[in-house]
Every structure is written in structure tokens, then in C-alpha cells.
CSV table of C-alpha atoms and ligand atoms in Angstrom, one decimal:
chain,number,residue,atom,x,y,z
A,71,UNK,CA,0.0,0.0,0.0
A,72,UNK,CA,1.5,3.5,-0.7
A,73,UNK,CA,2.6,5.5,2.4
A,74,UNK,CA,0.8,8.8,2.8
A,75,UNK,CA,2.0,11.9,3.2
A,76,UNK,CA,1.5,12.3,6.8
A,77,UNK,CA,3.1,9.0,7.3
A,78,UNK,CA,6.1,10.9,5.6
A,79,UNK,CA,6.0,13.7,8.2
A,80,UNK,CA,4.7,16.3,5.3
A,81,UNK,CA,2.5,19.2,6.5
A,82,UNK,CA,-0.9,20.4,5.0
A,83,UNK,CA,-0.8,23.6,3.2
A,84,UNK,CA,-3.5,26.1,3.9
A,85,UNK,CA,-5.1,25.7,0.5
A,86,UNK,CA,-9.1,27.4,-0.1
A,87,UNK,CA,-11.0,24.4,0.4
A,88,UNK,CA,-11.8,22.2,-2.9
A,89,UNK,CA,-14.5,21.5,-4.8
A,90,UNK,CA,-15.6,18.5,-5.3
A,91,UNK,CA,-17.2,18.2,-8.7
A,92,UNK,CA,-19.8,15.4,-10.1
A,93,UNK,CA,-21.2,14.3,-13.0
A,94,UNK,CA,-24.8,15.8,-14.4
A,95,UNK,CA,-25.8,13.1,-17.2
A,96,UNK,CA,-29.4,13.6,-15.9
A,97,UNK,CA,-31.6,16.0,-14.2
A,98,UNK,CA,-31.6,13.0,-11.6
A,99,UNK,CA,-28.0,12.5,-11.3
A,100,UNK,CA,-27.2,16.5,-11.1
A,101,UNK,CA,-29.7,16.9,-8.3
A,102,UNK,CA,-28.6,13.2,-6.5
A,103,UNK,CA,-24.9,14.3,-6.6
A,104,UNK,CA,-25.6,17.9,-4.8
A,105,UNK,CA,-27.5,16.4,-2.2
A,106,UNK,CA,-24.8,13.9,-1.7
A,107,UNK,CA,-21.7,15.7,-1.4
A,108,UNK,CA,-21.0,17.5,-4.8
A,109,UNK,CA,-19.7,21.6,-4.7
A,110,UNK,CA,-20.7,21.6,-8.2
A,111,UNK,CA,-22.2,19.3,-10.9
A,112,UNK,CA,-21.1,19.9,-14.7
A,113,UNK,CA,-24.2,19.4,-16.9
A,114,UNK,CA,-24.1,19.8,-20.7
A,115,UNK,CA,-27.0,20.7,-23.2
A,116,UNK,CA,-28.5,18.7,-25.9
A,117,UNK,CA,-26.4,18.2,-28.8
A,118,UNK,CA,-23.6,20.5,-27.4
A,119,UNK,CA,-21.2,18.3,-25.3
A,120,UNK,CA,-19.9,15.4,-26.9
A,121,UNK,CA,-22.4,13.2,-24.9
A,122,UNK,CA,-25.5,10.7,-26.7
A,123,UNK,CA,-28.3,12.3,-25.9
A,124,UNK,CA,-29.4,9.9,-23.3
A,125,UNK,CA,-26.7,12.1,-21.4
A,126,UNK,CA,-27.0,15.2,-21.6
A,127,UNK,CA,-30.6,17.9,-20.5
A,128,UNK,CA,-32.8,19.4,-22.6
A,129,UNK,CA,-33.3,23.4,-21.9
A,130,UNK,CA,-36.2,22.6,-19.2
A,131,UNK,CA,-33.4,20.4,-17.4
A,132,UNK,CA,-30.8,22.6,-17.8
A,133,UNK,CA,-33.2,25.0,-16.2
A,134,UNK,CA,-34.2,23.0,-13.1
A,135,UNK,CA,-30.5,22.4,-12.3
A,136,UNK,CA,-29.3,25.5,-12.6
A,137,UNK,CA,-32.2,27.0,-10.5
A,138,UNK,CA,-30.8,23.9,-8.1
A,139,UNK,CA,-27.3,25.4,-7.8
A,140,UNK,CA,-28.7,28.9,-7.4
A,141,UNK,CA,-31.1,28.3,-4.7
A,142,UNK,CA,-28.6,25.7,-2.7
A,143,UNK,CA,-25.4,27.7,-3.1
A,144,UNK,CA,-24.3,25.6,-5.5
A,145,UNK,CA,-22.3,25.7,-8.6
A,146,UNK,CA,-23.3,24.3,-11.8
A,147,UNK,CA,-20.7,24.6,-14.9
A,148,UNK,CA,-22.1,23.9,-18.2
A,149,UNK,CA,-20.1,21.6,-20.7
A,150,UNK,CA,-20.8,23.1,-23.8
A,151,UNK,CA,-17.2,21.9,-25.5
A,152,UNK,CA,-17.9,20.8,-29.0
A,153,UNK,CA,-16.7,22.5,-32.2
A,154,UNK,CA,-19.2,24.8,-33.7
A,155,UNK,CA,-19.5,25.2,-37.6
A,156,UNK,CA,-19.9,29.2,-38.3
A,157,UNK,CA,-23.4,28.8,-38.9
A,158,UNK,CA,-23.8,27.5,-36.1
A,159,UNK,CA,-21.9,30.2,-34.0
A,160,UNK,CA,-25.1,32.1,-33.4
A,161,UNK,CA,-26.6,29.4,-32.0
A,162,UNK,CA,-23.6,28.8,-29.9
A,163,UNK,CA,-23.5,31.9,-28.2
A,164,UNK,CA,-27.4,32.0,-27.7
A,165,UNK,CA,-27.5,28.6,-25.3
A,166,UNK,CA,-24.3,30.3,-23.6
A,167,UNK,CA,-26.3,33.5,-22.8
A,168,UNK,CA,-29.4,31.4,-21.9
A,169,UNK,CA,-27.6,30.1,-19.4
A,170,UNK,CA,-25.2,32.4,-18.0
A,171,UNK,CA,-28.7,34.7,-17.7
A,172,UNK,CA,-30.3,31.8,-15.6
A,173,UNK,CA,-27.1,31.4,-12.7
A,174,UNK,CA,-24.8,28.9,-14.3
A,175,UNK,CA,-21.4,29.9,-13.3
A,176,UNK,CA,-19.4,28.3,-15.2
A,177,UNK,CA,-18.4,27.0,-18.8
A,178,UNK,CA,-16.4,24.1,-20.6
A,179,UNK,CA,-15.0,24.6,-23.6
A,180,UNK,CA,-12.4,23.4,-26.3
A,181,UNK,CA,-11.9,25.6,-29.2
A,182,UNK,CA,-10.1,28.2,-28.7
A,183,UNK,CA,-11.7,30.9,-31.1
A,184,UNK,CA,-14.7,30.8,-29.3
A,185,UNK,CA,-12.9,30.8,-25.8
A,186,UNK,CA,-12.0,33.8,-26.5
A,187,UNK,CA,-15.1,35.2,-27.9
A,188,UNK,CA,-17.2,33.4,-24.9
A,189,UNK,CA,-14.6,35.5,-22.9
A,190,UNK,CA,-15.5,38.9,-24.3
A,191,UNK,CA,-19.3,38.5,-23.9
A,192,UNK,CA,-19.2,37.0,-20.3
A,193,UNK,CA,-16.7,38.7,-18.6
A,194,UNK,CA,-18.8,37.0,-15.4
A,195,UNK,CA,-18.5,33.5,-16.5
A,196,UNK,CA,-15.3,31.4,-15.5
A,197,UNK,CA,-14.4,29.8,-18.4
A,198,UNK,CA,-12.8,25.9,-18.2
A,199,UNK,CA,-10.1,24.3,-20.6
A,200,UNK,CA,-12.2,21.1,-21.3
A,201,UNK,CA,-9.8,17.8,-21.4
A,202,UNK,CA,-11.2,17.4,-25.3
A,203,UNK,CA,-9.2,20.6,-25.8
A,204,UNK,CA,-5.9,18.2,-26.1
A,205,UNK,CA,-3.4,20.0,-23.7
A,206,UNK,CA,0.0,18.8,-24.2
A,207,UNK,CA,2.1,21.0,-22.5
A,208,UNK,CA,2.8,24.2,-20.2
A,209,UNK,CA,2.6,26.6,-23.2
A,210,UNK,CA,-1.1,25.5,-24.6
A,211,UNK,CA,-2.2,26.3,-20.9
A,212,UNK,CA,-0.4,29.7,-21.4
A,213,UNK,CA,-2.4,30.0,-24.9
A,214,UNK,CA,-5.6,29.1,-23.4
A,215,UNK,CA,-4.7,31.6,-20.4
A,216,UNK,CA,-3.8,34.5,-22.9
A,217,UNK,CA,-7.4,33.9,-24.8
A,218,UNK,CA,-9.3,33.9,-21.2
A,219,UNK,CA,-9.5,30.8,-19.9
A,220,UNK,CA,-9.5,30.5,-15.8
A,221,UNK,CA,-9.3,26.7,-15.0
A,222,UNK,CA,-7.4,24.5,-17.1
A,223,UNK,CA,-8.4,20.3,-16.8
A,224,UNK,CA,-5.1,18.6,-16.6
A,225,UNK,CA,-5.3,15.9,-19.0
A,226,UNK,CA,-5.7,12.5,-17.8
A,227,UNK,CA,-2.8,10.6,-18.7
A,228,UNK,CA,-0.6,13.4,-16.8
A,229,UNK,CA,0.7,12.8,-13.1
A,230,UNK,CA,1.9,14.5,-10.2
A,231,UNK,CA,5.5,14.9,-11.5
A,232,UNK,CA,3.1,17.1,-14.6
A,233,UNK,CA,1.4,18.8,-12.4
A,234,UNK,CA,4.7,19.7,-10.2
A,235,UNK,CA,6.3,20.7,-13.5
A,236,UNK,CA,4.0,23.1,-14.4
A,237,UNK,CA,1.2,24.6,-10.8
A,238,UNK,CA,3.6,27.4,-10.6
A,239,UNK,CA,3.7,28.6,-14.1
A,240,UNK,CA,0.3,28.0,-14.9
A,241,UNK,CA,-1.7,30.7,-13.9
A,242,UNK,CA,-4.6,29.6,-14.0
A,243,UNK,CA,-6.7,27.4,-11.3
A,244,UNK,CA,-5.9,23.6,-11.9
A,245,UNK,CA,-9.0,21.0,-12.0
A,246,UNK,CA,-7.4,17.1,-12.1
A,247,UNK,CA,-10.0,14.1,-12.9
A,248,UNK,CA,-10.4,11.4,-10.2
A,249,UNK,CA,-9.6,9.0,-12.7
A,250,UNK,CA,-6.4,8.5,-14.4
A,251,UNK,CA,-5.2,6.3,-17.5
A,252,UNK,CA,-2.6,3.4,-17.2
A,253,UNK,CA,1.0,4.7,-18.9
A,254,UNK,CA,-0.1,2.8,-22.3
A,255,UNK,CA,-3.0,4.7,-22.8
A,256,UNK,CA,-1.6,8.0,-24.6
A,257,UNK,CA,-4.4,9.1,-26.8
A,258,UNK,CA,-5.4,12.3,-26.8
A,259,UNK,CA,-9.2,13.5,-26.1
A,260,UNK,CA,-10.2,15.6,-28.3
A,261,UNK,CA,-7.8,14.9,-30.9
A,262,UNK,CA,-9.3,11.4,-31.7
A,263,UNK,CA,-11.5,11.3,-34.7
A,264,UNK,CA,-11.7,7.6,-35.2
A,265,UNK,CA,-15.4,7.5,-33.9
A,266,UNK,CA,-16.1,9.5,-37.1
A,267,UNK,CA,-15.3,7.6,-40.1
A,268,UNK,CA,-17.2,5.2,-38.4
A,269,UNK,CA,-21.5,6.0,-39.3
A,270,UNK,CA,-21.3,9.2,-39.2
A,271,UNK,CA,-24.7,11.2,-40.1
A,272,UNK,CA,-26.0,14.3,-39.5
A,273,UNK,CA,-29.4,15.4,-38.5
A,274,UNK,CA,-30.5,18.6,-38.0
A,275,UNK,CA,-33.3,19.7,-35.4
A,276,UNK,CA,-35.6,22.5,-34.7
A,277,UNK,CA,-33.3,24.8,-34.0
A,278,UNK,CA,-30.9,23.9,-36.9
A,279,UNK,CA,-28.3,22.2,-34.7
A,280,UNK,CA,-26.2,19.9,-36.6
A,281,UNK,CA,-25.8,16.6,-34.2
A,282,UNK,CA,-23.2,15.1,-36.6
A,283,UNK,CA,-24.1,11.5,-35.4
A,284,UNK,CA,-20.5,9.9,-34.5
A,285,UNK,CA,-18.5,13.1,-34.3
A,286,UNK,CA,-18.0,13.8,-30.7
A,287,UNK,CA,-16.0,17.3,-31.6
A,288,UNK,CA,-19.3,18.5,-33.6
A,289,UNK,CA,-21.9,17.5,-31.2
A,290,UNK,CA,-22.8,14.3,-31.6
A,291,UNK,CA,-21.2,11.3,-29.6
A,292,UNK,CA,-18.1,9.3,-29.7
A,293,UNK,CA,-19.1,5.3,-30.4
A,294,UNK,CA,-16.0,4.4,-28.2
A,295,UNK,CA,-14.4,2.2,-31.0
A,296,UNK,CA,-10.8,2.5,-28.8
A,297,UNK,CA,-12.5,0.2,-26.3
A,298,UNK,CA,-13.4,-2.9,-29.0
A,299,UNK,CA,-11.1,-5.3,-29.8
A,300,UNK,CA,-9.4,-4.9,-32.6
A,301,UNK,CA,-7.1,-7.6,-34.9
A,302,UNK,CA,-3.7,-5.9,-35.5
A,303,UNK,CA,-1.5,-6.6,-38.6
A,304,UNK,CA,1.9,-5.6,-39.2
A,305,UNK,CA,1.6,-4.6,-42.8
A,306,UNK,CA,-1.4,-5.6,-45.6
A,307,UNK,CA,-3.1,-9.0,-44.8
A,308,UNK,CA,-3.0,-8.8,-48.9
A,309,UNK,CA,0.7,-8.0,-48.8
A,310,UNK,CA,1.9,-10.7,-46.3
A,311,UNK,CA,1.3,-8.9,-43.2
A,312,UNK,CA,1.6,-11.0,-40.1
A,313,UNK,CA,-0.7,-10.3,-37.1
A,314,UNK,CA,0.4,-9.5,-34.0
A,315,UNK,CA,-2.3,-9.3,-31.6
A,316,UNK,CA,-5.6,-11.2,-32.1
A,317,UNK,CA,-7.7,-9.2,-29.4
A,318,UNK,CA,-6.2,-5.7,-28.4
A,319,UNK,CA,-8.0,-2.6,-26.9
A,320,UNK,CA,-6.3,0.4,-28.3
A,321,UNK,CA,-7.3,2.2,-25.4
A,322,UNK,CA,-7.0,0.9,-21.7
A,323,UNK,CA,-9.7,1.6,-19.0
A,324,UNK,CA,-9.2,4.9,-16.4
A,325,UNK,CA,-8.9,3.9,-12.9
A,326,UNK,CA,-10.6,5.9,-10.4
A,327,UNK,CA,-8.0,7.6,-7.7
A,328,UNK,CA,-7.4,7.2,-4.6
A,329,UNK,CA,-3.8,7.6,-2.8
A,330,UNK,CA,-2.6,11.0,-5.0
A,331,UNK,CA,-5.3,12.8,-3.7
A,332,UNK,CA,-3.8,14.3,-0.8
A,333,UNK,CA,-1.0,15.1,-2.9
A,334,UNK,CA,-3.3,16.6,-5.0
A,335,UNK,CA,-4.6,19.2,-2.6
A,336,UNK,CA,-1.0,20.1,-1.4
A,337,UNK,CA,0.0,20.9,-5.1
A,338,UNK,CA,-3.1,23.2,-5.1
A,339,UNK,CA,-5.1,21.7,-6.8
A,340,UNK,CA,-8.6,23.3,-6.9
A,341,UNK,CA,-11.1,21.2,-8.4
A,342,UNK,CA,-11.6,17.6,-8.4
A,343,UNK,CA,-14.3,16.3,-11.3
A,344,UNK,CA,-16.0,12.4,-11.0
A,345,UNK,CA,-16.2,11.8,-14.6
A,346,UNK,CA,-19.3,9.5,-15.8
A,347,UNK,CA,-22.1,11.6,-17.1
A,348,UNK,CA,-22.9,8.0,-18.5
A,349,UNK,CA,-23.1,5.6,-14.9
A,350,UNK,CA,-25.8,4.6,-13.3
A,351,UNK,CA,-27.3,7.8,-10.6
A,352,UNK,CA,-27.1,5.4,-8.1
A,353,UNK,CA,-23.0,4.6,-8.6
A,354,UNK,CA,-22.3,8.3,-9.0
A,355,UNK,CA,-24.1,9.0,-5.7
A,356,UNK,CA,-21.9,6.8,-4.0
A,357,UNK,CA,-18.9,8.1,-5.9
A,358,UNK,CA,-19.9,11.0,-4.9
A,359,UNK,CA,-20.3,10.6,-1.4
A,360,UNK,CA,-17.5,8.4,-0.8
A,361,UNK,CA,-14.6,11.4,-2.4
A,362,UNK,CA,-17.0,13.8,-0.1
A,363,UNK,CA,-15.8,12.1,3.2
A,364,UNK,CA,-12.0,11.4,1.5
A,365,UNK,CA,-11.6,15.0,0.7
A,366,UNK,CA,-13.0,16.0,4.0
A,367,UNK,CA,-10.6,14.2,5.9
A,368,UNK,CA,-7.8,15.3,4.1
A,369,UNK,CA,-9.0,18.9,4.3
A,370,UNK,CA,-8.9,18.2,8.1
A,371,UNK,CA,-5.6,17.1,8.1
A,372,UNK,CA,-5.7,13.3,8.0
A,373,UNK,CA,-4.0,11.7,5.3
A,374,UNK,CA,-4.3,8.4,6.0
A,375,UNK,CA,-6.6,6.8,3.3
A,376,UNK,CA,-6.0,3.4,4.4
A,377,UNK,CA,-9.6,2.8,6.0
A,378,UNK,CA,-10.7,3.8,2.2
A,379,UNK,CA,-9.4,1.1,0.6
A,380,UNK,CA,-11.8,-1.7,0.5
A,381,UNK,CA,-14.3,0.7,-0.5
A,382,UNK,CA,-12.5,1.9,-3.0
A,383,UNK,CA,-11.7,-1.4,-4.8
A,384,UNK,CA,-15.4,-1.9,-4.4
A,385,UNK,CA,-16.3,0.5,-6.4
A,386,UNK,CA,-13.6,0.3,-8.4
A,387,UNK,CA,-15.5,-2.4,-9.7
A,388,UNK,CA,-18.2,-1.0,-10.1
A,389,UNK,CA,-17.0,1.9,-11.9
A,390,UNK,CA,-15.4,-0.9,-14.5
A,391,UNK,CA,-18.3,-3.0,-14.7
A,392,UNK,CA,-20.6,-0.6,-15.8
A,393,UNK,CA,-17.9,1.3,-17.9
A,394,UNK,CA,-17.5,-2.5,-20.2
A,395,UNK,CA,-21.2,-2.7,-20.5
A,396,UNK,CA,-21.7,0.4,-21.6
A,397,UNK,CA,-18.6,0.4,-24.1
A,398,UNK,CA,-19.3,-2.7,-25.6
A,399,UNK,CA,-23.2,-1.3,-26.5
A,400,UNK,CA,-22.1,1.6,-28.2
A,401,UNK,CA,-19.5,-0.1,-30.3
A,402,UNK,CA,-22.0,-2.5,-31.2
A,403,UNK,CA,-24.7,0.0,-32.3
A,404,UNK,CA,-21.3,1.7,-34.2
A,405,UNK,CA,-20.5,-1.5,-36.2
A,406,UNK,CA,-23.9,-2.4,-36.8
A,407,UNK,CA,-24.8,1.3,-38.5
B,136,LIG,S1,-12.6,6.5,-30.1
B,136,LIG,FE1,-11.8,6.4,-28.0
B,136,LIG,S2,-10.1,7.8,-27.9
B,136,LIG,FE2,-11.3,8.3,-29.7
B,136,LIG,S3,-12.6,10.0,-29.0
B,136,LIG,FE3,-13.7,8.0,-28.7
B,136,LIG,S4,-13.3,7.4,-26.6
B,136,LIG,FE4,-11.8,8.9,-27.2
């Protein structure tokens, strides 16, 4: 088991509290998560955050949930981080206003042209780096400081050493995922458009919203294809090629965190974001609540996580179980298109 930092004899800084942040897939989830523990709940609108619909809130949800966060001192962010086409700019900009005009207080974006534009319109808005914006490095966080941004996700195949390398140069507030990606897992969100040339459609609603079915980056969703199997051939099959793995995942599985968090919060971290906009309400709840009473007792001092464990590993489990089930559907509805 990894010795905590207490156990080494290191002291806790005085850091503003965290915030814990959950997942809003569903009105049901949003408003499960805040009672159970979450600062804040990141929710994203129809057609405008990479999600299949099934996970993301129509206007009346987005409504309710931001109403939620206003009422119960809250904060609700709104992923709204897809690539917009210039007709669809106006529109854009519309469900941005909509929202800051209701209480949201936050937004997540990618492209950087309409960071910066989302910037100059909403000066009150804090403004988040999304993970699909594909940070590599200390200087795109500069870039995305320079065109407004205030909170920059670090990317989730980065560590502590990362993070060390570049808190004190960043300038900007630093939100790290509870889940991290095993070393072999190097893709880049956001910079991954295999899901497209796989079924990709477009259909336009009321509004004239193109959902660009299989193009995360344009508003549709992402059919996981990373997490099928996949035959791999050195050279042409038709050319000689030899195979060299019969069943390989291109991408592995993110593990949910546990023993950097207090390492986390002394590096100054000031967000922590549960992922899984696409789990069941009832695992994010206990997610939820379970990195409410870690981050509590780290915040108090204590940073001995050992009684966590087995809890942990539980749902750990959980997390995984649900995560191959869910994979496996959506590549099979990708294939099958
Ligand atoms: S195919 Fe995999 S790596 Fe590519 S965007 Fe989808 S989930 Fe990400």
C-alpha cells in the first residue's frame, strides 16, 4: 500500500477548500450528486457536449438544475465543449447566454476561437479548458490563459510529476479528474476522430443544430471504438502482413484515484471532477459521497486513506463493470450502422 504523506511527516498547506465536482448526465443525477456531497455538478445541453443524448438535458433540465445550484449555493458549470460550424456560431452563443442569464457559473470549452469570444461576452463566466481541448504541454495552458481561460483540466494521462512541473507557471486554477489512465493509454481526447469515419450522419433539429451523429467534436457522440477489440496486422493482410495481436484494446480503462489525492490538494489543486455523465445515478451518488468524506478528511488534516481502501476497490469495480457494459453497447450499435 503507498505511504501517505502524513506517514512521511509532510504538512498540510493552507489551500481554499476544494470543490468536489460530479457528473450531471441527468436531471436525476445533477440533483442526486448535490445532495450527496458535490460543490458543483457539470451538466451539458443537448447536442452541445460530446455526450449521446441519453446524457445530456434538454433546456427545461438545464433550467431546473441551474435553478438547483442557485437556490442551494451551489455551482453548476455547463459543458458546452464541442466545435461549432460558423453557422452555427449564433446558436452557440445563444445557449451560452441562456444560461449564464439563468445562474450557471461556469463554462467548458475546447476551441479556442470561441474561448476567447465566450470571454469577451461574459466577462462573469469562469471559463474551463475542457480535457477534449488536447493540452500537451505548459505553453497550450499559457495559450488558453492569454485567450481567457481561468481553470485548465489537466489531462488525464498526466501525473503528479506534470502537475509539479507546471502549478507554478500556470496561472490559472488547476481541475485534475479522479480517474487517471494506465501509462499505455496515450491518446489524446479531443484529438481522436476515429469515432467518425465510423456511421457518421447528420441530422439537424428545430433549431438547426447539426448533431453530426459519431463526431464527438461536432456535437454528436463518440461510439468508443478504442475500447473494442481490434485484430492488429503488421503490414497488408493482402501484402503478407503478419498479425500480432488477435484481441487488443487500443485504449486501456481509467482507474478511479485514490492515494494522490492528498498530494493533489498540497500541489493546489482546486477542483476535483467524478467523470461518468454516463453511470448509473445510483454509482455516482456513491462516488460521490465516498470522495466527499475522502476529501473532508484530508482537508482536516488526516491523510491516511487506508480505512478507504476496500471501499475503494469496491467501487472500483463498479466503476469498470458498468464502464464495459456500456462500451461494448455503443460499439456494437457503431459497427452495426
Ligand atoms: S474513439 Fe476512444 S479515444 Fe477516440 S474519442 Fe472516442 S473514446 Fe476517445
Amino acid at each position: 500500500m503507498p505511504v501517505s504523506l502524513q506517514q512521511q511527516g509532510q504538512q498540510t498547506t493552507n489551500q481554499p477548500p476544494v470543490k468536489l465536482m460530479a457528473p450531471g448526465g441527468t436531471r436525476e443525477m445533477a440533483l442526486a450528486a448535490l445532495e450527496h456531497g458535490a460543490d458543483s455538478v457539470f451538466v451539458g445541453p443537448l447536442g452541445w457536449s460530446r455526450r449521446p443524448k441519453t446524457d445530456e438535458l434538454n433546456d427545461a433540465e438545464m433550467a431546473e438544475v441551474i435553478d438547483y445550484g442557485v437556490h442551494h449555493d451551489k455551482d453548476i458549470r455547463v459543458a458546452i465543449n464541442v466545435m461549432p460550424s460558423p453557422r452555427e456560431m449564433g446558436l452557440f452563443l445563444n445557449k451560452i447566454e441562456q444560461f449564464a442569464k439563468l445562474g450557471a457559473q461556469g463554462v467548458m470549452l475546447c476551441d479556442p476561437g470561441c474561448m476567447r469570444e465566450v470571454r469577451a461576452r461574459f466577462p462573469e463566466l469562469e471559463i474551463h479548458v475542457s480535457v477534449t481541448a488536447g493540452l500537451f504541454n505548459r505553453e497550450d495552458i499559457h495559450l488558453y490563459r492569454e485567450l481567457g481561460a481561468d481553470i485548465v483540466v489537466i489531462p488525464y494521462r498526466w501525473g503528479q510529476t506534470e502537475i509539479e512541473q507546471i502549478r507554478d507557471q500556470a496561472g490559472v486554477q488547476l481541475e485534475a479528474f479522479l480517474f487517471q489512465t494506465p501509462e499505455r493509454s496515450w491518446i489524446c481526447p479531443g484529438r481522436c476522430y476515429a469515432s467518425s469515419f465510423f456511421h457518421i450522419a447528420h441530422k439537424n433539429d428545430a433549431s438547426d443544430k447539426d448533431h453530426f451523429i459519431g463526431s464527438a467534436s461536432r456535437g454528436g457522440s463518440c461510439h468508443r471504438i478504442c475500447r473494442s477489440d481490434w485484430q492488429m496486422m503488421q503490414g497488408a493482410e493482402n501484402l503478407g502482413g503478419e498479425l500480432f495481436a488477435e484481441r487488443q484494446n487500443l485504449k486501456a480503462s481509467p482507474e478511479l484515484l485514490l492515494w494522490e489525492l492528498p498530494r493533489y490538494l498540497e500541489l493546489g489543486v482546486s477542483r476535483l471532477k467524478i467523470p461518468g455523465r454516463e453511470r448509473s445515478v445510483e454509482l455516482v451518488v456513491a462516488i460521490t459521497a465516498f470522495y466527499r468524506r475522502v476529501v473532508d478528511q484530508i482537508q482536516r488534516g488526516n491523510h491516511d486513506l487506508s480505512g478507504f481502501e476496500a471501499e475503494w476497490q469496491a467501487l472500483k469495480g463498479r466503476w469498470e463493470g458498468e464502464k464495459r457494459k456500456r462500451d461494448s453497447k455503443q460499439v456494437r450499435l457503431a459497427l452495426a450502422g
